[in-house]
Structures are given as structure tokens and as C-alpha cells.
Coordinates of C-alpha atoms in Angstrom, one line a residue:
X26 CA 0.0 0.0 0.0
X27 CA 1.3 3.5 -0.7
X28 CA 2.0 6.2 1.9
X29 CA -0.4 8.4 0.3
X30 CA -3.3 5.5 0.9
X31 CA -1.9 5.4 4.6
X32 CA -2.7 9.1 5.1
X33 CA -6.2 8.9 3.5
X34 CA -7.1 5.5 6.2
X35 CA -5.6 7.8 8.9
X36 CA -7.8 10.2 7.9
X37 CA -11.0 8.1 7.6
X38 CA -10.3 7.0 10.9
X39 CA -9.9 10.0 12.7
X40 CA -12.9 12.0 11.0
X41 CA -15.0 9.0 11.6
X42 CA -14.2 8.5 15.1
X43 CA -14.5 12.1 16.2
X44 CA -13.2 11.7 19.2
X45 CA -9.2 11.0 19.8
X46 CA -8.1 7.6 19.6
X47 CA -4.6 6.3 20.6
X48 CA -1.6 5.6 18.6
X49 CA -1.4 2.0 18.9
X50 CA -5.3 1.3 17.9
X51 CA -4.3 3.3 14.9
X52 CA -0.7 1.9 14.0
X53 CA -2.8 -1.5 14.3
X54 CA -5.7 -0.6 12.0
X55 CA -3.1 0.2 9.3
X56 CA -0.9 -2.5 10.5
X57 CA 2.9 -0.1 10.6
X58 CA 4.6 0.2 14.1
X59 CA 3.7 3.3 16.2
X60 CA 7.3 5.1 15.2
X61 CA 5.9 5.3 11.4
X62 CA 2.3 5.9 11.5
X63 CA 3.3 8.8 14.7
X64 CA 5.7 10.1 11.9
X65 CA 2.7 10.1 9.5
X66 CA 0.4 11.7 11.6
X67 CA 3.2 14.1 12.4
X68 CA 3.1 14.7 8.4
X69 CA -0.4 15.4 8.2
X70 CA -0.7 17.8 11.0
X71 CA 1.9 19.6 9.0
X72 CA 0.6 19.3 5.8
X73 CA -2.9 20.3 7.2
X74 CA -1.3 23.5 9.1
X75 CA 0.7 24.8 5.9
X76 CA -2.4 24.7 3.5
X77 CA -5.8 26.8 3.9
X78 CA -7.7 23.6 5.4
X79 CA -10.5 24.3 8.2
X80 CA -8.6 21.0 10.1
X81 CA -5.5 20.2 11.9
X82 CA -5.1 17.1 13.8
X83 CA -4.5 17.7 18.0
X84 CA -2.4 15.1 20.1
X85 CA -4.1 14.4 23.2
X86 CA -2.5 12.2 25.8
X87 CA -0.8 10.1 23.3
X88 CA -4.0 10.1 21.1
X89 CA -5.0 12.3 18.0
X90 CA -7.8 14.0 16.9
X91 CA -8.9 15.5 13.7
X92 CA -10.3 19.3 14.9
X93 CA -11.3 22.8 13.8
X94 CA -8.4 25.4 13.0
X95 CA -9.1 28.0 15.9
X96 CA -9.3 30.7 13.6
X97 CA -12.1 29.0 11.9
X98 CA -14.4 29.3 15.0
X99 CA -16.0 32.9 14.2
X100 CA -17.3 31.1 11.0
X101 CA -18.8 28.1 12.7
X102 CA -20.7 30.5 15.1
X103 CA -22.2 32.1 12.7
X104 CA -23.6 28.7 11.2
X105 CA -24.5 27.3 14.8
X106 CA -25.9 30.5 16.3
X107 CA -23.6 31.1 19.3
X108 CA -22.8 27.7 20.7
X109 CA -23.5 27.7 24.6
X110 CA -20.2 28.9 26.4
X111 CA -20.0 27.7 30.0
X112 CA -18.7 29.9 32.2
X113 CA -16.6 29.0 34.7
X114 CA -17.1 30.8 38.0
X115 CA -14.2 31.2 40.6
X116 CA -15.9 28.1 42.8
X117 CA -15.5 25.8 39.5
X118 CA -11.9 27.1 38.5
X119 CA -10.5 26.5 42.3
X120 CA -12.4 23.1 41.8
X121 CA -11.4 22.1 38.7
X122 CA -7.9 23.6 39.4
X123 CA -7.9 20.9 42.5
X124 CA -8.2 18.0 40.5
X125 CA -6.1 18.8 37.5
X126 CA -3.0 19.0 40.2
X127 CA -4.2 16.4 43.0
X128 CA -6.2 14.2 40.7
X129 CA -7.4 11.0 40.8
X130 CA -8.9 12.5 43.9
X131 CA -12.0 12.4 45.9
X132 CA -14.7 15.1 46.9
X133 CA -13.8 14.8 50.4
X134 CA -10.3 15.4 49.6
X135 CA -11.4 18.3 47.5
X136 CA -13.5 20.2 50.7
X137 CA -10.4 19.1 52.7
X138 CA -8.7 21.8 50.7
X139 CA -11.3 24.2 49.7
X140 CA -13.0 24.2 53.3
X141 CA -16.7 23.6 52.0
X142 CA -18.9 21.2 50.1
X143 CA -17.8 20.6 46.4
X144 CA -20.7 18.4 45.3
X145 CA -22.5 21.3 43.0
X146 CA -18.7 22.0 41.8
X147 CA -17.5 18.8 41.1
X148 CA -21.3 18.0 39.2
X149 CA -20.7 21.0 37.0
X150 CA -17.7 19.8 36.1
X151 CA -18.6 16.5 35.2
X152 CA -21.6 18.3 33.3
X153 CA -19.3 20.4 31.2
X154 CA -17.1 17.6 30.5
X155 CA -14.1 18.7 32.0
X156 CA -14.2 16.3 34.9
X157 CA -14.7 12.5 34.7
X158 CA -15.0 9.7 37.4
X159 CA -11.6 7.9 37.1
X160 CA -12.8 4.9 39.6
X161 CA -13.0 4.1 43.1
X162 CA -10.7 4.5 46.0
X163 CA -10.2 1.4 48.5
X164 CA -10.8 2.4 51.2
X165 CA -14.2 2.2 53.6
X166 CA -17.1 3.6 51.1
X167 CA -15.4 3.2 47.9
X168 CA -15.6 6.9 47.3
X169 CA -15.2 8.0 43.8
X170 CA -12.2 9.0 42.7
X171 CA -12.0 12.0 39.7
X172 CA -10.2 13.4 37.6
X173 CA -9.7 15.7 34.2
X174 CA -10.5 14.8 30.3
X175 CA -9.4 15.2 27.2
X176 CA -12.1 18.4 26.8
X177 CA -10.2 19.8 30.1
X178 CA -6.8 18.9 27.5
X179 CA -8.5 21.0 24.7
X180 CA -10.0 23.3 26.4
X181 CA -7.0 25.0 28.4
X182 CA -4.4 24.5 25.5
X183 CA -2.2 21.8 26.8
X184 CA -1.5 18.1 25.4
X185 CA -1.1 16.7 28.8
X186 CA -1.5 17.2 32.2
X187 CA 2.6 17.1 32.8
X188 CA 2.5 20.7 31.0
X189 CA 0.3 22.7 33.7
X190 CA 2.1 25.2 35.3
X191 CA 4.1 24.5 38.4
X192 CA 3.8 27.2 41.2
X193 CA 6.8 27.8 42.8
X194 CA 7.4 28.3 46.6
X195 CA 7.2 31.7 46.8
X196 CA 4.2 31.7 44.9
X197 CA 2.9 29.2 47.3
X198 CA 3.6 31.2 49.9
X199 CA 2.0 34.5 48.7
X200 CA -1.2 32.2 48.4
X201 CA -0.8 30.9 51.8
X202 CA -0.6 34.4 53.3
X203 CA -3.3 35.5 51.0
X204 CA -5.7 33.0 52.3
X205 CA -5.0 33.6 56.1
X206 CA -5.9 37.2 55.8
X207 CA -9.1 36.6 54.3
X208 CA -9.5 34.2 57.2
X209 CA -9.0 36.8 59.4
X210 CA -11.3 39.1 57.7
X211 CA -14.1 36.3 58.0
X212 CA -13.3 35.7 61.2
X213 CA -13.3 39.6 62.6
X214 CA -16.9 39.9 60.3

């Protein structure tokens, strides 16, 4: 089979599918190892990103995904007539923010750190797809353990967890002192 025929099955697959699926499930549909059909994949991203196409393929997690160019969106709004946005309110950011760096993690692990109830938070989340239940911890209860997607991937820019910023201790301490003085405000209200 020719290359070219490799990069048209790749592409069948991954318009198909929609969603991302993993190197190895496609190196094995088009039966090449994972080093050539990642360098073909690599190839069509490239090829996609130098011509005028609406679609670029996105590695997720080891994964890939045939998507919309970004600056294609204003186009596709005016066709779908202003997609819902969900907003994000501070609650869901310091939630979602929680999981993304302590995750897989439980709700009570989550109100351990945030000091209050996270069940409408952590709902949300899993609404809007940016949150998914990873399993169950073993311990008494079994409580559900959670953790981010690949819409949390898309959605904040980054191809894997591993590339979310890492606060440093300063920064850590500057939150820290932040946070006790608006406990002391609470507590003097």
C-alpha cells in the first residue's frame, strides 16, 4: 500500500471516530509500528497547518484527533448560532484547578482543601465535560475518585496534564498568606 493511501485511512479513521483515539489502535488498523504511523500523523498535522484547510489534527494524551483550525471558530458561530459557552465561575476554576494538580482525587479530599462542600462544583464539572469519574478509592465507602479529560486537554491548550504550570514556593507562599488574611477578615466579620 502507498503512503499516500496510509494518510487517507488515517484520515478516515480520525474523521469518523470524532473523538481522539490512541496511537497504537491506529498503528494496528493500518498494521505499521507506532514510530511510522506517529511520523505520519506528524506529516499530516503539517501538511494540514501549511495549506488553507479548516482541520488540523491535536495530540491528546498520546492520542490524535482531527479538529477545527481555531481561527475558523468565528465562522462556525455564525452557522451554529452562538454555541452555549459555560462559564466558569471562581468556585469551579478552584475546583477544577484541585483536580487537574491532586487528581485522581476524591470530593472529600477536594472540601479538605477548599473548606466547604464541592458536590455542586464537582457536578458542574462532570456536566461540562471537563471532569470524569476515574474509579473508586479502596478504602471504607469506595468513594469516587475524579479526575480531568481530554475536553479539560482541549480546552485549556495543553496536550497533557505534565505541561500545567508548576507554582513555585514563593508563589505558594503568597497564596498561603493571602488566604490567612481573608480568614482573618471572615473571622473579625
Amino acid at each position: 500500500m502507498e503512503e499516500k493511501n496510509y494518510k487517507s485511512i488515517i484520515e478516515a479513521i480520525l474523521f469518523t471516530m470524532g473523538d481522539s483515539v490512541e496511537l497504537d489502535k491506529i498503528a494496528g488498523a493500518i498494521e505499521l509500528d507506532k514510530a511510522e504511523t506517529k511520523r505520519l500523523l506528524d506529516e499530516m498535522k503539517a501538511e494540514m497547518d501549511a495549506s488553507e484547510r479548516g482541520i488540523t489534527i491535536t495530540e491528546l494524551n498520546g492520542a490524535y484527533q482531527m479538529c477545527t483550525k481555531p481561527e475558523m471558530y468565528e465562522y462556525l458561530i455564525k452557522i451554529a448560532k452562538q454555541p452555549t459557552r459555560r462559564a466558569l465561575t471562581d468556585v469551579l476554576l478552584e475546583t477544577l484547578s484541585i483536580i487537574a494538580y491532586k487528581q485522581p482525587v476524591t470530593k472529600s479530599e477536594i472540601e479538605k482543601i477548599r473548606g466547604v462542600s464541592c458536590d455542586h462544583a464537582v457536578n458542574k464539572l462532570v456536566e461540562y465535560n471537563l471532569v470524569c469519574e476515574l474509579g473508586r478509592l479502596d478504602a471504607p465507602g469506595r468513594p469516587l475518585l475524579f479526575g480531568t479529560t481530554e475536553e479539560f486537554l482541549r480546552s485549556f491548550g495543553v496536550h497533557s496534564i505534565d505541561e500545567l504550570p508548576v507554582l513555585s514556593a514563593v508563589q505558594i507562599e503568597e497564596f498561603k498568606a493571602e488566604a490567612e488574611a481573608e480568614m482573618k477578615v471572615q473571622l473579625d466579620i
